[in-house]
mmCIF file of C-alpha atoms in Angstrom:
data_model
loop_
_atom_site.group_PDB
_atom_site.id
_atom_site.type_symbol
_atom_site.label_atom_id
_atom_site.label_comp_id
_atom_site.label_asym_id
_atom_site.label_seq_id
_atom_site.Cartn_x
_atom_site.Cartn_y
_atom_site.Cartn_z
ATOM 1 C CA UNK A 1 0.000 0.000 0.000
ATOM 2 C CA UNK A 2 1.477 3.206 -0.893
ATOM 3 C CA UNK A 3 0.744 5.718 2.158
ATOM 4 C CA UNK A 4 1.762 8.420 0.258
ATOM 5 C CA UNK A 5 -1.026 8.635 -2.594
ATOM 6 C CA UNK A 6 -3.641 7.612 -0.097
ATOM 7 C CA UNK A 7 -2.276 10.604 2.117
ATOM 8 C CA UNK A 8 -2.288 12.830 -1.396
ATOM 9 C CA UNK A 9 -5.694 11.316 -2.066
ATOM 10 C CA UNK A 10 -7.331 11.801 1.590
ATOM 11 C CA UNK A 11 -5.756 15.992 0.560
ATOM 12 C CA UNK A 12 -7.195 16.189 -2.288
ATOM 13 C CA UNK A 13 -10.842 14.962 -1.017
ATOM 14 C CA UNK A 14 -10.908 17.224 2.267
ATOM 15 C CA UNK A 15 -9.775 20.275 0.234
ATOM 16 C CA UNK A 16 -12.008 19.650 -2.128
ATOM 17 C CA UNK A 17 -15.293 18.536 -0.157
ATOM 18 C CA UNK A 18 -16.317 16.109 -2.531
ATOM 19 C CA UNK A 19 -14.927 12.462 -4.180
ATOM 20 C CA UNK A 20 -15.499 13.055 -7.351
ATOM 21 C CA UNK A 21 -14.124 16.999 -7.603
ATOM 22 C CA UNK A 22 -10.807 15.376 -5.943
ATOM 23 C CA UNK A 23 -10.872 12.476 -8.769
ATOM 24 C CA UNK A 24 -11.182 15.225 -11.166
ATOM 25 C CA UNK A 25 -8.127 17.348 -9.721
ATOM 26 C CA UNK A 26 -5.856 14.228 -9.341
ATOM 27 C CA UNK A 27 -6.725 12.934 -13.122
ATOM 28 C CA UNK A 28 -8.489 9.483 -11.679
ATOM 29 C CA UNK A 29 -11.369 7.863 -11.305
ATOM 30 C CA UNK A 30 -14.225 8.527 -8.804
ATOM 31 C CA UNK A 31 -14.000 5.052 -7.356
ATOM 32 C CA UNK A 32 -10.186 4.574 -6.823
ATOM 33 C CA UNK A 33 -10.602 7.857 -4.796
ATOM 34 C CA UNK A 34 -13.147 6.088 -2.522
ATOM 35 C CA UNK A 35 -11.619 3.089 -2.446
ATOM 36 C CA UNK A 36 -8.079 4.704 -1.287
ATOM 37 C CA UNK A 37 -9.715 7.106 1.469
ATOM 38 C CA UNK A 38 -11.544 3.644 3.137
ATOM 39 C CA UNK A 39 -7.862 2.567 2.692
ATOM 40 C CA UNK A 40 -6.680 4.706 4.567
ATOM 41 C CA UNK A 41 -9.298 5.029 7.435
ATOM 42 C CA UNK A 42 -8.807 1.211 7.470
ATOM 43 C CA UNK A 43 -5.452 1.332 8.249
ATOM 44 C CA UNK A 44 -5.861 4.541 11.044
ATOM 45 C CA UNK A 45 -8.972 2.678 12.499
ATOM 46 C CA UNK A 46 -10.738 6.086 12.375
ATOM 47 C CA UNK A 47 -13.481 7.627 10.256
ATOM 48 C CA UNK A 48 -12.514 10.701 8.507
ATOM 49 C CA UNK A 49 -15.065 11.819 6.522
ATOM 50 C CA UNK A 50 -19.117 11.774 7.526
ATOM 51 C CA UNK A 51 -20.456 11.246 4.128
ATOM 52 C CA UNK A 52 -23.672 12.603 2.367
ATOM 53 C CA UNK A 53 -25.050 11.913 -1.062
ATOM 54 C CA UNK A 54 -23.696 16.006 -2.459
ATOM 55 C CA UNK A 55 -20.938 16.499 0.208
ATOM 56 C CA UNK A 56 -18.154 14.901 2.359
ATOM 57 C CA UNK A 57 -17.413 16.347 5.946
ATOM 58 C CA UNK A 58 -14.256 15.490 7.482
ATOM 59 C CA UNK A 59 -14.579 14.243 11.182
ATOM 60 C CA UNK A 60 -12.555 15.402 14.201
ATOM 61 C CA UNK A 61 -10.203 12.835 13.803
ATOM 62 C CA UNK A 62 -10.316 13.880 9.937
ATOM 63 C CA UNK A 63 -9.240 17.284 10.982
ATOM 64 C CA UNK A 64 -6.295 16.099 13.109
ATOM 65 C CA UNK A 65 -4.994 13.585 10.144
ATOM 66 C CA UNK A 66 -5.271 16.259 7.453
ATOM 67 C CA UNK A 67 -3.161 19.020 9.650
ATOM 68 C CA UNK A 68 -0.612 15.461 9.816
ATOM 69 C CA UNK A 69 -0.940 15.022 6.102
ATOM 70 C CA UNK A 70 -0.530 18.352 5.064
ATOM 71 C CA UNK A 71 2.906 18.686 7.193
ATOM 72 C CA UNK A 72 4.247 15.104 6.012
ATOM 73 C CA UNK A 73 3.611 15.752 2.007
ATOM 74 C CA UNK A 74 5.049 19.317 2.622
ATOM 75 C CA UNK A 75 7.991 17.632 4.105
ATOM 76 C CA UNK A 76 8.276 15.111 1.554
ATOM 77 C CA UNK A 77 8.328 17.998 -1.203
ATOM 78 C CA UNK A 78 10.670 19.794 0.571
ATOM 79 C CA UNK A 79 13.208 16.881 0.282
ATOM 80 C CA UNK A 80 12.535 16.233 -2.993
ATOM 81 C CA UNK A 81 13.221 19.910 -4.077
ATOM 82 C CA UNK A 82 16.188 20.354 -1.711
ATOM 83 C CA UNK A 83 18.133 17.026 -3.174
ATOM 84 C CA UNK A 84 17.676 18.208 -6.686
ATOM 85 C CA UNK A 85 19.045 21.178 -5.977
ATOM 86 C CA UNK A 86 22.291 19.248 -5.786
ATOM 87 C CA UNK A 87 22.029 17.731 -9.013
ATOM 88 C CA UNK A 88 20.698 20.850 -11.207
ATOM 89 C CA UNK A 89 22.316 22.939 -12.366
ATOM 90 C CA UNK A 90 22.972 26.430 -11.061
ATOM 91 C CA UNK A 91 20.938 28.707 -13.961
ATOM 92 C CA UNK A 92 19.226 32.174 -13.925
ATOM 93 C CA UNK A 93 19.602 35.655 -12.894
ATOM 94 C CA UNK A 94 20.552 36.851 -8.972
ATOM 95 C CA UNK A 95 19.550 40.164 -7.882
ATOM 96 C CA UNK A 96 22.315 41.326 -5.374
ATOM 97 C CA UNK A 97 22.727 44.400 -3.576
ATOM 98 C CA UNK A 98 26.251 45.126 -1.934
ATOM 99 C CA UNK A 99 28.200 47.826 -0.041
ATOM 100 C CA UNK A 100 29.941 50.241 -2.889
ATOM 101 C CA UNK A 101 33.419 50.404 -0.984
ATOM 102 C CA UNK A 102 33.266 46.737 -0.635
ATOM 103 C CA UNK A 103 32.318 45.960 -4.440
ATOM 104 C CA UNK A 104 34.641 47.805 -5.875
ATOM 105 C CA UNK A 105 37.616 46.584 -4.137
ATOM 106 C CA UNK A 106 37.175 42.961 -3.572
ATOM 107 C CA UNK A 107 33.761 41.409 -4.754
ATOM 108 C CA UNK A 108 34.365 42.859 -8.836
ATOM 109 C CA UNK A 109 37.290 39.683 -8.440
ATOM 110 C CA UNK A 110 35.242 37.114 -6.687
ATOM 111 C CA UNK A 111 32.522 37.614 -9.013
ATOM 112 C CA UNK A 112 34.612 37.213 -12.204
ATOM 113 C CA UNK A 113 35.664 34.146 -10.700
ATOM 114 C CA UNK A 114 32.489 32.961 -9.465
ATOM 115 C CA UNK A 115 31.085 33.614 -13.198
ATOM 116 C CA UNK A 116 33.600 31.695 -14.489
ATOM 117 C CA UNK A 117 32.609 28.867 -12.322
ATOM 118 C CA UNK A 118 29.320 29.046 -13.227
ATOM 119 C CA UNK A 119 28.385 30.684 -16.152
ATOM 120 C CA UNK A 120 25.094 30.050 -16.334
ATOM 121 C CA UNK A 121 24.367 32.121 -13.619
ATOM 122 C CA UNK A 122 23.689 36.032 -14.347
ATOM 123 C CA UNK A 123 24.386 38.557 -12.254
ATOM 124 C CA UNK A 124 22.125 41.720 -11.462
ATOM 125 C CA UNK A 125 24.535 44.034 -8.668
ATOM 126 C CA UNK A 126 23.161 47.152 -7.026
ATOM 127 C CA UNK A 127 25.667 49.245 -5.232
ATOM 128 C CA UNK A 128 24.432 50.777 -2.014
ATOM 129 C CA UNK A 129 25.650 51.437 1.631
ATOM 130 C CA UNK A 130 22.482 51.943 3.053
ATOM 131 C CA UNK A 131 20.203 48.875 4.288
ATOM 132 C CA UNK A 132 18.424 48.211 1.681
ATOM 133 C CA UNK A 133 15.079 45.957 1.863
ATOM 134 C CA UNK A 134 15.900 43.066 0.737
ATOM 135 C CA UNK A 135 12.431 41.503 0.090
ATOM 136 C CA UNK A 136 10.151 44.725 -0.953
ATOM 137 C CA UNK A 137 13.225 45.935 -3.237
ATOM 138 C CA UNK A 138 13.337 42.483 -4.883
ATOM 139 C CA UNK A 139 17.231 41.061 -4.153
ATOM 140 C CA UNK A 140 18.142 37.594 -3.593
ATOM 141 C CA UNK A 141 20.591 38.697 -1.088
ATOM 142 C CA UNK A 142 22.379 40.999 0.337
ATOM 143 C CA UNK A 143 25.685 41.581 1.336
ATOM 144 C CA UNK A 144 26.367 43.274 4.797
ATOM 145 C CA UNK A 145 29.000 44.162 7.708
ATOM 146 C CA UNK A 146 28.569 44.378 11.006
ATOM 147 C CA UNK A 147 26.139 42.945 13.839
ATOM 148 C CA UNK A 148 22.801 42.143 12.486
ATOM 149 C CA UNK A 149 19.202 42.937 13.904
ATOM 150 C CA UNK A 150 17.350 40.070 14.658
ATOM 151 C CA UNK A 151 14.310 39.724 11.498
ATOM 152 C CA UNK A 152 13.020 36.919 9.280
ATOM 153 C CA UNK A 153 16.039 37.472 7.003
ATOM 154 C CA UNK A 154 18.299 34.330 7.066
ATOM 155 C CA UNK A 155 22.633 35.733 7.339
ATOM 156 C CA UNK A 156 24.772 33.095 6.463
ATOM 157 C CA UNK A 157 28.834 34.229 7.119
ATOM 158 C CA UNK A 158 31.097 34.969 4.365
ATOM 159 C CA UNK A 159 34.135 36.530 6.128
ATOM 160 C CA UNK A 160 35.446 38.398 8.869
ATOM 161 C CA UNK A 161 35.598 42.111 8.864
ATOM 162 C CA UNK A 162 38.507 43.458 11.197
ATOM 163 C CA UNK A 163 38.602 47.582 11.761
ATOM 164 C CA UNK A 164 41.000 49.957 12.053
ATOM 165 C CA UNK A 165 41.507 53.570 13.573
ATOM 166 C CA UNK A 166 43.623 55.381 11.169
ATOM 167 C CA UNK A 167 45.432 58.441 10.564
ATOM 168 C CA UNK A 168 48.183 59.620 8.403
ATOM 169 C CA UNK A 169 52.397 59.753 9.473
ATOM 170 C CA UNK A 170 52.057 63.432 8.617
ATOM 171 C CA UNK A 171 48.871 64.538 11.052
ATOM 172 C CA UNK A 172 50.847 62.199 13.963
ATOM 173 C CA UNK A 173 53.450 64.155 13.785
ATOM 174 C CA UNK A 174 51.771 67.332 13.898
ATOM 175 C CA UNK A 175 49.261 66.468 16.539
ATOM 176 C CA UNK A 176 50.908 63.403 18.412
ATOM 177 C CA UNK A 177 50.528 59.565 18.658
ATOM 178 C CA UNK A 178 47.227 59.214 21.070
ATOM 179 C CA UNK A 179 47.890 56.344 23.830
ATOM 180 C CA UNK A 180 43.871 56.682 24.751
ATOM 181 C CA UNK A 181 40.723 57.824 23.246
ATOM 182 C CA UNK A 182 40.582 60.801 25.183
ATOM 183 C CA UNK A 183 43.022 62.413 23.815
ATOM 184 C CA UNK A 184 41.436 62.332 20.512
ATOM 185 C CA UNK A 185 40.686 65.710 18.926
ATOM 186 C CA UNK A 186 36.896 65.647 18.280
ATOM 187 C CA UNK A 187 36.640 68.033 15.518
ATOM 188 C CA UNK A 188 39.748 65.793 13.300
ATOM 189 C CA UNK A 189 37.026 62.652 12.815
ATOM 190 C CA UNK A 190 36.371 62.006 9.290
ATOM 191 C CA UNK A 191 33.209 60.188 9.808
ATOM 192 C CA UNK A 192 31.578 57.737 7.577
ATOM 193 C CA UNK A 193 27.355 58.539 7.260
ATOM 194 C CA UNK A 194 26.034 55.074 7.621
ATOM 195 C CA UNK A 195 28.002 53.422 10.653
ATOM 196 C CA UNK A 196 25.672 52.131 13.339
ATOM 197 C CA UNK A 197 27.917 51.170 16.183
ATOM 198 C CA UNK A 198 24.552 50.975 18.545
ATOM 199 C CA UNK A 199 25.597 47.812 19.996
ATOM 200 C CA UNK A 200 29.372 48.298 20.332
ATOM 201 C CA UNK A 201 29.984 49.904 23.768
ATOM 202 C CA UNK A 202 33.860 49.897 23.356
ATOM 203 C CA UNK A 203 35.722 52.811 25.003
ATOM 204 C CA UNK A 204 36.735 54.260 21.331
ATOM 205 C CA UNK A 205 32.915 53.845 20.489
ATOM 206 C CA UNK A 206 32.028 55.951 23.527
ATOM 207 C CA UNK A 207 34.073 58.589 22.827
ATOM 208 C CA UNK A 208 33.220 58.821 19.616
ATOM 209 C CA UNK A 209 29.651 59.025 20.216
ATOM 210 C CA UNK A 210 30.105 61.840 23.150
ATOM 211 C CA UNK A 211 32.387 64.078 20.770
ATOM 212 C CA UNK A 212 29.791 63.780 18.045
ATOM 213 C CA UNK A 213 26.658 64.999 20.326
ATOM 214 C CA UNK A 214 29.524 67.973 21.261
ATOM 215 C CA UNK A 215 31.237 68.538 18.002
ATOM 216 C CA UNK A 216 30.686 68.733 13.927
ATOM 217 C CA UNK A 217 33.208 66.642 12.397
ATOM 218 C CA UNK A 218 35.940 67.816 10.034
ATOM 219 C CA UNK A 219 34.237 65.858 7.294
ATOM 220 C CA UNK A 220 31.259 63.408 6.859
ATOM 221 C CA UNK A 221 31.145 61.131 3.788
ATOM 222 C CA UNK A 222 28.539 58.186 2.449
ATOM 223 C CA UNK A 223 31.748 56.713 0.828
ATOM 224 C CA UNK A 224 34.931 55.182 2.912
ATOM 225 C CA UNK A 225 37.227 55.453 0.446
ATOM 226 C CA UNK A 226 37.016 59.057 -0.018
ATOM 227 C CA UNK A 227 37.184 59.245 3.683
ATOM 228 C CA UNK A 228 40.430 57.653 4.000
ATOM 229 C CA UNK A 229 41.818 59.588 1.005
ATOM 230 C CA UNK A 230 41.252 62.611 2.805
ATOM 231 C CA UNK A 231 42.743 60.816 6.312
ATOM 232 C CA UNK A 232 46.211 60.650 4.235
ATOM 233 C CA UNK A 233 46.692 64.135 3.620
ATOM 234 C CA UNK A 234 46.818 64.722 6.567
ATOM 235 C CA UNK A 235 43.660 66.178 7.539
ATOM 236 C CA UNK A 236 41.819 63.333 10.408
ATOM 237 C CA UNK A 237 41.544 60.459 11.573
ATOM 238 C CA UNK A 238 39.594 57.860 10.608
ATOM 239 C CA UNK A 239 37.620 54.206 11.348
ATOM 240 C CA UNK A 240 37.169 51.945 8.672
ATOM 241 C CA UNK A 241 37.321 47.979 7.509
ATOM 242 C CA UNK A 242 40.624 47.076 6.645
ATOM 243 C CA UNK A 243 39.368 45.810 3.468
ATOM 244 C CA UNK A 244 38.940 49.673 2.518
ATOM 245 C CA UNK A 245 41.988 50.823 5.015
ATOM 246 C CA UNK A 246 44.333 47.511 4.645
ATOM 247 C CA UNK A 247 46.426 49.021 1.141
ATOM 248 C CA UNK A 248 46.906 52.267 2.878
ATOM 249 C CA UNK A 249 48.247 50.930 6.099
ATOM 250 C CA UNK A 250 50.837 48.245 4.419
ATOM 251 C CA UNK A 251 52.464 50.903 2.236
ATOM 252 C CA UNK A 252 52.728 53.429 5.132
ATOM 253 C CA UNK A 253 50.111 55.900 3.892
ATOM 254 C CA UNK A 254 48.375 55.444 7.136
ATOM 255 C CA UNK A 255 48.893 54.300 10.564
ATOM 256 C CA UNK A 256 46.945 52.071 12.977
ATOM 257 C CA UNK A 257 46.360 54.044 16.314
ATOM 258 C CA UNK A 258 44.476 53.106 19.290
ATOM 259 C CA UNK A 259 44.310 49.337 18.906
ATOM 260 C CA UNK A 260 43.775 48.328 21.908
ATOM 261 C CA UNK A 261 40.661 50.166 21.709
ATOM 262 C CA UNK A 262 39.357 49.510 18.306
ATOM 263 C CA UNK A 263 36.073 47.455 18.469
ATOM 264 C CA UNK A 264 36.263 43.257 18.105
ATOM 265 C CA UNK A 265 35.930 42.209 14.343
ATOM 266 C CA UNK A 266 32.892 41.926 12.922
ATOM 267 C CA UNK A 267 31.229 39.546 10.764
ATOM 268 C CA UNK A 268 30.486 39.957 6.848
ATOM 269 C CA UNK A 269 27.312 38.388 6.285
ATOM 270 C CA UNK A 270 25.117 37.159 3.285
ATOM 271 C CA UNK A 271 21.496 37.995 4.287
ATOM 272 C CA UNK A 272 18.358 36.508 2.073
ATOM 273 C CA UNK A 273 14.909 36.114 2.548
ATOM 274 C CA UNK A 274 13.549 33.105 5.012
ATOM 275 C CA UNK A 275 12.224 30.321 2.230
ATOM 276 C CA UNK A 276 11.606 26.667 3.049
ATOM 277 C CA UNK A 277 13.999 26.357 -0.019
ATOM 278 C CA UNK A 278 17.166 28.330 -1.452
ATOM 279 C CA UNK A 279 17.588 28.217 -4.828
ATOM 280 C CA UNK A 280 20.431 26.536 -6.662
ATOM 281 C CA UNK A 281 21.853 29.657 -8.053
ATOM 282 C CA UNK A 282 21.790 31.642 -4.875
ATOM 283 C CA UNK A 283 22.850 28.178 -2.676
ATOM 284 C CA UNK A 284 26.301 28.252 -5.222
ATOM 285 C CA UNK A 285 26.697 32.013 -4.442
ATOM 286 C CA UNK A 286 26.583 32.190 -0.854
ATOM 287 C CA UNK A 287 29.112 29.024 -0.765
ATOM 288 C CA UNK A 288 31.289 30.164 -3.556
ATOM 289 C CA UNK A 289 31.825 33.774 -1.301
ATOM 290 C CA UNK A 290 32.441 32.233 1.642
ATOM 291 C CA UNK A 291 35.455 29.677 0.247
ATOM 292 C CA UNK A 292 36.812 32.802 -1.705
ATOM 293 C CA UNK A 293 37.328 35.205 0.817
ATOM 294 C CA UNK A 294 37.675 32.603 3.873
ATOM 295 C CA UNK A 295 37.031 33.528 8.093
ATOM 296 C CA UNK A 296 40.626 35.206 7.396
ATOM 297 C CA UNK A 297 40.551 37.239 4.238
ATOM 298 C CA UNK A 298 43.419 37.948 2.114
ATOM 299 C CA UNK A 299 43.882 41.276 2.465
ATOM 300 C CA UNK A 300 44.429 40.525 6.693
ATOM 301 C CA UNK A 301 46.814 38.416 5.296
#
């Protein structure tokens, strides 16, 4: 006895209040469709259906097996579509929105790469810092830094994102090497428009947040690499990802100050929509990221 289509068969008859509008939906005969619903009440030892001569009614116990059947063909489908996934091939277009710094530097190479890999898949990339929507502005993901607010979205880790307070030889030696955050002169921060550093209570976050409510900052900017341009003439201090900062500090343009009191790494995340299934094409993605840039990227290297 096959469980299964008497489960799909039992389905079809309770959504469908009637025997013969369910034989109709599932391409079959009237009469099998009887025969497999007494099947199945035989083998449950419950009635599931009070019958009348236009209509079926499903029974208390009906009710309780259909919420059962519902959840156990669901979960069947969901295997079914989840395994194939491995077998199909990755095909179609991915909406992706990504931080512009970010894109420009480091994920232009991965996705040559990951295009070469799979070149099936097309690639639709919209550059914005801001938090974008991710479901009402129609991506498949998004990639973002930083600690996450708890939502439906699903983050899945791609790398980690260290952070660094810099400033250029030239301004140290004009205004000093700080040894602690207070000694940091509030109107020199070059300040980037979209941090949120809400959750961070580190002492360099503190102070930064005090001389802000106090002070206007030399500069603020929507873009952190014409922050740290600025930062190595000489004119501020600033706090950005090493993937933006990292060049600048290995060929002495910059220098790392404060580290003690720099906040703990953070965590660069791929965030997409809560399904019961991820598609092939965005499944390769999110993998594909995560083994190119690895927990220690390259340019920490």
């Amino acid at each position: 006895m096959d469980r299964i289509a008497l489960l799909k068969t039992f389905v079809a008859a309770a959504n469908e209040g009637s025997f013969t509008k369910a034989a109709e939906k599932l391409d079959t005969s009237n009469q099998l469709v009887s025969k497999y619903v007494a099947q199945l009440e035989k083998h449950l030892d419950a009635r599931l259906f009070n019958r009348t001569t236009r209509r079926i009614h499903l029974t208390e116990a009906g009710r309780q097996c259909l919420q059962h059947a519902n959840h156990i063909l669901e979960s069947i489908n969901d295997m079914e579509g989840q395994l194939g996934l491995f077998n199909a091939q990755a095909k179609g277009v991915l909406h992706v929105s990504a931080p512009v710094s970010f894109s420009t530097l480091h994920l232009a190479g991965a996705l040559g790469a990951f295009q070469n890999a799979h070149p099936h898949v097309s690639i639709n990339l919209q550059l914005n810092d801001r938090k974008v929507d991710v479901v009402d502005e129609g991506f498949d993901v998004a990639i973002r830094a930083g600690h996450l607010a708890s939502s439906t979205l699903v983050a899945k880790k791609i790398t980690t994102v260290k952070l660094a307070l810099c400033a250029s030889p030239a301004y140290l030696e004009k205004y000093g090497m700080p040894s602690h955050p207070a000694e940091l002169k509030p109107d020199h921060y070059l300040e980037y428009t979209y941090v949120n550093y809400d959750n961070d209570q580190s002492e360099l976050i503190r102070a930064l947040k005090a001389n802000a409510q106090k002070y206007t900052p030399r500069l603020t900017a929507n873009n952190g690499e014409v922050l740290l341009n600025v930062a190595k003439q000489g004119e501020g201090y600033v706090l950005q990802p090493t993937f933006i900062a990292g060049g600048a500090l290995k060929r002495g343009e910059l220098v790392s100050v404060l580290e003690a009191f720099v906040p703990e790494p953070v965590s660069l995340y791929a965030v997409y929509p809560h399904r019961k299934l991820v598609s092939n094409k965005l499944r390769v993605f999110i993998d594909f990221l995560s083994e190119y840039f690895e927990d220690i990227p390259y340019w920490d290297r």
